[in-house]
Tab-separated table of C-alpha atoms in Angstrom:
chain	number	residue	atom	x	y	z
A	234	MET	CA	-99.470	-47.019	-62.260
A	235	ALA	CA	-97.972	-47.945	-65.594
A	236	ASP	CA	-95.364	-50.257	-64.117
A	237	ASP	CA	-97.732	-52.108	-61.772
A	238	THR	CA	-97.527	-55.880	-62.123
A	239	GLY	CA	-101.105	-56.562	-61.106
A	240	ARG	CA	-99.867	-58.656	-58.146
A	241	THR	CA	-101.140	-57.048	-54.972
A	242	VAL	CA	-99.408	-56.656	-51.635
A	243	ALA	CA	-101.565	-59.463	-50.242
A	244	GLN	CA	-100.798	-61.754	-53.177
A	245	ALA	CA	-97.056	-61.132	-52.934
A	246	LEU	CA	-97.073	-61.941	-49.235
A	247	ALA	CA	-99.199	-65.033	-49.784
A	248	ASP	CA	-96.790	-66.266	-52.473
A	249	ALA	CA	-93.877	-65.727	-50.115
A	250	ARG	CA	-95.607	-67.778	-47.425
A	251	ALA	CA	-96.314	-70.519	-49.967
A	252	ASP	CA	-92.567	-70.588	-50.707
A	253	GLY	CA	-91.821	-71.182	-47.031
A	254	ILE	CA	-90.927	-67.642	-45.966
A	255	ASP	CA	-91.923	-66.754	-42.409
A	256	ARG	CA	-94.875	-64.358	-42.336
A	257	LEU	CA	-93.077	-61.664	-40.345
A	258	ASP	CA	-89.927	-61.966	-42.462
A	259	ALA	CA	-91.980	-61.528	-45.649
A	260	GLN	CA	-93.710	-58.463	-44.246
A	261	LEU	CA	-90.431	-56.905	-43.131
A	262	LEU	CA	-88.804	-57.557	-46.502
A	263	LEU	CA	-91.669	-56.054	-48.467
A	264	ALA	CA	-91.988	-53.071	-46.138
A	265	HIS	CA	-88.249	-52.466	-46.523
A	266	ARG	CA	-88.477	-52.559	-50.314
A	267	LEU	CA	-91.447	-50.176	-50.287
A	268	GLY	CA	-89.841	-47.845	-47.754
A	269	ARG	CA	-92.937	-48.127	-45.594
A	270	PRO	CA	-93.621	-49.263	-42.018
A	271	ARG	CA	-94.876	-52.819	-41.721
A	272	THR	CA	-98.261	-51.585	-40.516
A	273	TRP	CA	-98.752	-49.869	-43.891
A	274	LEU	CA	-99.036	-53.272	-45.557
A	275	LEU	CA	-102.086	-54.145	-43.499
A	276	THR	CA	-104.098	-51.193	-44.808
A	277	HIS	CA	-102.831	-51.372	-48.399
A	278	ASP	CA	-103.062	-55.107	-49.061
A	279	THR	CA	-104.993	-54.561	-52.306
A	280	ASP	CA	-102.432	-52.132	-53.741
A	281	ALA	CA	-100.551	-53.369	-56.806
A	282	LEU	CA	-96.787	-53.482	-56.581
A	283	PRO	CA	-94.534	-51.648	-59.036
A	284	ALA	CA	-92.622	-54.112	-61.210
A	285	ALA	CA	-89.195	-53.177	-59.846
A	286	ILE	CA	-90.344	-53.585	-56.241
A	287	ASP	CA	-92.005	-56.892	-57.015
A	288	ALA	CA	-88.864	-58.258	-58.678
A	289	ALA	CA	-86.627	-57.105	-55.826
A	290	PHE	CA	-88.984	-58.611	-53.243
A	291	ALA	CA	-89.013	-61.918	-55.124
A	292	ALA	CA	-85.186	-61.933	-55.123
A	293	ASP	CA	-85.152	-61.183	-51.395
A	294	CYS	CA	-87.497	-64.103	-50.763
A	295	ARG	CA	-85.265	-66.477	-52.728
A	296	ALA	CA	-82.266	-65.327	-50.697
A	297	ARG	CA	-84.166	-65.689	-47.427
A	298	ALA	CA	-85.237	-69.202	-48.424
A	299	ASP	CA	-81.516	-69.950	-48.869
A	300	ALA	CA	-80.936	-68.917	-45.216
A	301	VAL	CA	-79.516	-65.457	-45.890
A	302	PRO	CA	-80.115	-63.548	-42.620
A	303	LEU	CA	-82.971	-61.087	-42.734
A	304	ALA	CA	-80.647	-58.365	-41.474
A	305	TYR	CA	-78.384	-58.748	-44.523
A	306	LEU	CA	-81.369	-58.211	-46.804
A	307	THR	CA	-82.732	-55.175	-44.972
A	308	GLY	CA	-79.283	-53.886	-43.984
A	309	GLN	CA	-80.257	-53.344	-40.377
A	310	HIS	CA	-81.031	-55.029	-37.083
A	311	GLU	CA	-82.249	-53.704	-33.755
A	312	PHE	CA	-80.080	-54.625	-30.787
A	313	HIS	CA	-80.667	-53.497	-27.212
A	314	GLY	CA	-82.830	-50.633	-28.459
A	315	LEU	CA	-80.328	-49.440	-31.081
A	316	LEU	CA	-80.930	-49.765	-34.825
A	317	LEU	CA	-77.645	-51.018	-36.288
A	318	GLU	CA	-76.379	-51.250	-39.827
A	319	VAL	CA	-75.571	-54.893	-40.580
A	320	THR	CA	-73.697	-56.239	-43.613
A	321	PRO	CA	-72.290	-59.670	-44.561
A	322	ASP	CA	-68.951	-58.469	-43.131
A	323	VAL	CA	-70.306	-58.878	-39.592
A	324	LEU	CA	-72.407	-61.339	-37.630
A	325	ASP	CA	-76.123	-60.729	-37.462
A	326	PRO	CA	-76.556	-59.685	-33.773
A	327	ARG	CA	-78.472	-62.255	-31.723
A	328	PRO	CA	-81.016	-61.429	-29.016
A	329	ASP	CA	-79.147	-63.785	-26.658
A	330	THR	CA	-76.141	-61.439	-26.764
A	331	GLU	CA	-78.262	-58.831	-24.985
A	332	THR	CA	-77.757	-61.077	-21.933
A	333	LEU	CA	-74.058	-60.152	-22.016
A	334	VAL	CA	-74.875	-56.442	-22.315
A	335	ASP	CA	-77.347	-56.567	-19.417
A	336	TRP	CA	-74.789	-58.294	-17.209
A	337	ALA	CA	-72.086	-55.790	-18.162
A	338	LEU	CA	-74.360	-52.852	-17.349
A	339	ALA	CA	-75.168	-54.439	-13.981
A	340	VAL	CA	-71.432	-54.736	-13.248
A	341	LEU	CA	-70.958	-51.043	-14.074
A	342	ALA	CA	-73.938	-50.105	-11.903
A	343	GLY	CA	-72.402	-52.024	-9.005
A	344	ARG	CA	-69.240	-49.935	-8.887
A	345	PRO	CA	-68.828	-47.498	-5.972
A	346	ALA	CA	-70.434	-44.099	-6.507
A	347	ASP	CA	-67.053	-42.356	-6.064
A	348	ALA	CA	-65.219	-44.675	-8.477
A	349	PRO	CA	-63.551	-43.091	-11.536
A	350	PRO	CA	-65.273	-43.387	-14.928
A	351	PRO	CA	-64.877	-47.007	-16.043
A	352	ARG	CA	-62.730	-48.131	-18.940
A	353	VAL	CA	-64.468	-50.849	-20.942
A	354	ILE	CA	-63.257	-52.890	-23.907
A	355	ASP	CA	-65.182	-55.095	-26.338
A	356	LEU	CA	-63.008	-57.672	-28.098
A	357	GLY	CA	-64.177	-58.744	-31.562
A	358	THR	CA	-66.790	-56.021	-31.859
A	359	GLY	CA	-68.201	-56.878	-35.293
A	360	SER	CA	-71.040	-54.427	-35.959
A	361	GLY	CA	-70.227	-52.673	-32.690
A	362	ALA	CA	-73.424	-53.974	-31.105
A	363	ILE	CA	-72.059	-54.681	-27.612
A	364	ALA	CA	-69.753	-51.664	-27.385
A	365	LEU	CA	-72.412	-49.246	-28.615
A	366	ALA	CA	-75.072	-50.669	-26.312
A	367	LEU	CA	-72.708	-50.251	-23.353
A	368	ARG	CA	-71.786	-46.686	-24.340
A	369	HIS	CA	-75.487	-45.890	-24.746
A	370	GLY	CA	-76.403	-47.511	-21.433
A	371	TRP	CA	-73.457	-46.057	-19.479
A	372	PRO	CA	-72.507	-42.685	-21.037
A	373	ALA	CA	-69.734	-42.010	-18.508
A	374	ALA	CA	-67.740	-45.047	-19.644
A	375	GLU	CA	-64.706	-44.868	-21.899
A	376	VAL	CA	-65.498	-47.683	-24.307
A	377	TRP	CA	-63.036	-49.296	-26.690
A	378	ALA	CA	-64.019	-51.696	-29.481
A	379	LEU	CA	-61.484	-53.943	-31.216
A	380	ASP	CA	-61.730	-56.177	-34.265
A	381	ALA	CA	-59.203	-57.823	-36.566
A	382	SER	CA	-61.409	-57.245	-39.636
A	383	PRO	CA	-61.086	-53.805	-41.290
A	384	ALA	CA	-64.453	-54.335	-42.978
A	385	ALA	CA	-66.144	-55.096	-39.654
A	386	LEU	CA	-64.531	-52.059	-38.015
A	387	ALA	CA	-65.834	-49.873	-40.832
A	388	VAL	CA	-69.397	-51.078	-40.149
A	389	ALA	CA	-69.001	-50.485	-36.402
A	390	GLN	CA	-67.585	-47.000	-36.964
A	391	ARG	CA	-70.476	-46.057	-39.245
A	392	ASN	CA	-72.905	-47.246	-36.587
A	393	ALA	CA	-71.145	-45.166	-33.937
A	394	ARG	CA	-71.225	-42.025	-36.087
A	395	ARG	CA	-74.876	-42.434	-37.046
A	396	LEU	CA	-75.938	-43.092	-33.454
A	397	GLY	CA	-73.750	-40.318	-32.049
A	398	LEU	CA	-72.045	-42.685	-29.594
A	399	PRO	CA	-68.342	-41.890	-29.045
A	400	VAL	CA	-66.634	-45.275	-28.943
A	401	ARG	CA	-62.907	-45.661	-29.577
A	402	PHE	CA	-61.984	-48.224	-32.234
A	403	ALA	CA	-58.770	-50.102	-32.941
A	404	ALA	CA	-57.705	-52.891	-35.293
A	405	SER	CA	-56.495	-55.802	-33.183
A	406	ASP	CA	-56.436	-59.585	-33.208
A	407	TRP	CA	-57.733	-60.023	-29.658
A	408	TRP	CA	-55.053	-58.588	-27.348
A	409	VAL	CA	-52.262	-58.199	-29.900
A	410	GLN	CA	-52.723	-54.472	-30.596
A	411	CYS	CA	-54.698	-53.668	-27.460
A	412	PRO	CA	-54.572	-50.004	-26.371
A	413	PRO	CA	-52.365	-49.379	-23.330
A	414	GLY	CA	-53.632	-49.200	-19.784
A	415	ARG	CA	-55.926	-51.378	-17.712
A	416	PHE	CA	-59.673	-51.799	-17.949
A	417	HIS	CA	-62.429	-52.147	-15.388
A	418	LEU	CA	-64.527	-54.369	-17.657
A	419	VAL	CA	-63.706	-56.637	-20.602
A	420	VAL	CA	-66.520	-58.143	-22.670
A	421	SER	CA	-66.461	-60.384	-25.705
A	422	ASN	CA	-68.690	-62.495	-27.913
A	423	PRO	CA	-65.911	-64.382	-29.704
A	424	PRO	CA	-66.237	-67.201	-32.241
A	425	TYR	CA	-66.991	-70.313	-30.206
A	426	ILE	CA	-68.709	-72.873	-32.462
A	427	ALA	CA	-66.699	-76.073	-32.996
A	428	GLY	CA	-65.346	-76.478	-36.504
A	429	ASP	CA	-67.325	-79.660	-37.128
A	430	ASP	CA	-70.602	-78.423	-35.621
A	431	PRO	CA	-73.545	-79.565	-37.779
A	432	HIS	CA	-75.222	-76.150	-37.433
A	433	LEU	CA	-72.478	-74.317	-39.322
A	434	PRO	CA	-73.842	-75.016	-42.841
A	435	ALA	CA	-77.064	-73.197	-41.931
A	436	LEU	CA	-74.922	-70.147	-41.035
A	437	ARG	CA	-72.966	-70.230	-44.297
A	438	HIS	CA	-73.825	-66.649	-45.288
A	439	GLU	CA	-72.229	-65.166	-42.163
A	440	PRO	CA	-68.429	-64.709	-41.865
A	441	ARG	CA	-67.085	-68.087	-40.760
A	442	ILE	CA	-64.159	-66.496	-38.943
A	443	ALA	CA	-66.658	-64.760	-36.639
A	444	LEU	CA	-68.511	-68.003	-35.951
A	445	THR	CA	-65.807	-70.574	-35.329
A	446	PRO	CA	-62.100	-70.686	-34.466
A	447	GLU	CA	-62.261	-74.276	-35.797
A	448	GLY	CA	-61.191	-77.182	-33.590
A	449	ASP	CA	-63.156	-77.543	-30.364
A	450	GLY	CA	-64.444	-73.965	-30.514
A	451	LEU	CA	-62.542	-72.800	-27.428
A	452	ALA	CA	-59.384	-71.324	-28.985
A	453	ALA	CA	-60.509	-67.678	-28.941
A	454	LEU	CA	-61.949	-68.031	-25.444
A	455	ARG	CA	-58.640	-69.489	-24.214
A	456	GLN	CA	-56.703	-66.602	-25.781
A	457	ILE	CA	-58.962	-63.941	-24.294
A	458	VAL	CA	-58.899	-65.422	-20.792
A	459	ALA	CA	-55.129	-65.956	-20.845
A	460	GLY	CA	-54.469	-62.371	-21.943
A	461	ALA	CA	-56.934	-60.664	-19.621
A	462	PRO	CA	-55.141	-60.525	-16.211
A	463	PRO	CA	-52.496	-57.909	-17.106
A	464	ARG	CA	-55.166	-55.766	-18.802
A	465	LEU	CA	-57.619	-55.679	-15.881
A	466	HIS	CA	-57.688	-53.423	-12.841
A	467	ALA	CA	-57.931	-55.217	-9.528
A	468	GLY	CA	-61.610	-55.952	-9.061
A	469	GLY	CA	-62.251	-55.724	-12.800
A	470	TRP	CA	-64.515	-58.175	-14.602
A	471	LEU	CA	-64.187	-60.369	-17.691
A	472	LEU	CA	-67.557	-61.380	-19.185
A	473	LEU	CA	-67.773	-63.827	-22.086
A	474	GLU	CA	-70.489	-65.214	-24.326
A	475	HIS	CA	-70.030	-68.864	-25.328
A	476	GLY	CA	-71.824	-71.943	-26.603
A	477	HIS	CA	-74.754	-73.470	-24.755
A	478	ASP	CA	-72.580	-76.388	-23.589
A	479	GLN	CA	-69.328	-74.513	-22.846
A	480	ALA	CA	-70.107	-72.894	-19.473
A	481	GLY	CA	-68.094	-75.460	-17.529
A	482	ASP	CA	-65.110	-75.186	-19.861
A	483	VAL	CA	-65.052	-71.384	-19.678
A	484	ALA	CA	-65.423	-71.416	-15.894
A	485	ALA	CA	-62.445	-73.782	-15.693
A	486	LEU	CA	-60.373	-71.444	-17.878
A	487	LEU	CA	-61.206	-68.495	-15.636
A	488	GLN	CA	-60.423	-70.420	-12.472
A	489	ALA	CA	-57.106	-71.660	-13.854
A	490	SER	CA	-56.112	-68.076	-14.710
A	491	GLY	CA	-56.807	-66.860	-11.177
A	492	PHE	CA	-60.257	-65.264	-11.484
A	493	ASP	CA	-62.717	-65.400	-8.603
A	494	HIS	CA	-66.468	-64.770	-8.195
A	495	ILE	CA	-67.043	-66.899	-11.305
A	496	GLN	CA	-70.688	-66.751	-12.374
A	497	HIS	CA	-73.007	-67.643	-15.260
A	498	ARG	CA	-76.010	-66.035	-16.932
A	499	PRO	CA	-78.701	-67.887	-18.948
A	500	ASP	CA	-79.924	-66.919	-22.404
A	501	LEU	CA	-83.551	-66.563	-23.468
A	502	ALA	CA	-83.895	-70.342	-23.761
A	503	GLY	CA	-82.469	-70.956	-20.289
A	504	HIS	CA	-79.056	-72.208	-21.458
A	505	LEU	CA	-75.970	-70.912	-19.644
A	506	ARG	CA	-74.793	-68.536	-22.379
A	507	CYS	CA	-72.413	-66.181	-20.547
A	508	THR	CA	-69.688	-66.812	-17.996
A	509	GLY	CA	-67.589	-64.247	-16.196
A	510	GLY	CA	-65.166	-63.725	-13.365
A	511	ARG	CA	-63.559	-60.951	-11.339
A	512	TRP	CA	-59.849	-60.282	-11.215
A	513	PRO	CA	-58.905	-60.375	-7.511
A	514	GLY	CA	-58.212	-57.197	-5.604
């Protein structure tokens, strides 16, 4: 090809590794730029790259080395079996958040067989990952997804349309513009990192407002727990993701607000990552 650079697929990947890029990340970035599956690279490692592809891949590697999330560079991320569009307007979905989805689906499965279709709400939906996974996993549910960011809601709505999952969206700062009526299940992965947490600089490319409420990191969790009782049916559940060291604090918030059956769920590393409680009745 006239615009080949002479650098092969194998050489480009080797250079990326030499620059500190994870092997899998480099393969995914190059496959994305080529519009090919990752397995294609393994059988075409001697192919020369077109100049434009090579330059774009090099730029992607520089961005990745600067801690830009892989999902922002490829524009997508798989979550709970769904391929989601991801942009810098939303958090890059974490595998640990699937713990919250699995727990929520178990709560829905535990409802009586003759119970009415459940109403579910996801507060701070971001890309729509949790809400869409719940709608996909429990098609009978009426699922609402709220976010205060218009840009985030736009991403979530595009994901819902592309996946054909009918979720209802609303702009709301937590409970402020919540749709009327009570819910059987409330879920949220709110910002919970403390404002002075030393890990925040490494997350600088993600929206800070979705990572931390500043202060001790508990402000959003406090607001959600405090506002939940009048929005829950008797016997309804509130399930929350939080920091690895916040399980006790969140349990105390739930207990102080009158919740019972307070429980925890561990993440993939064994840390207590989710805490929830049932509204009595």
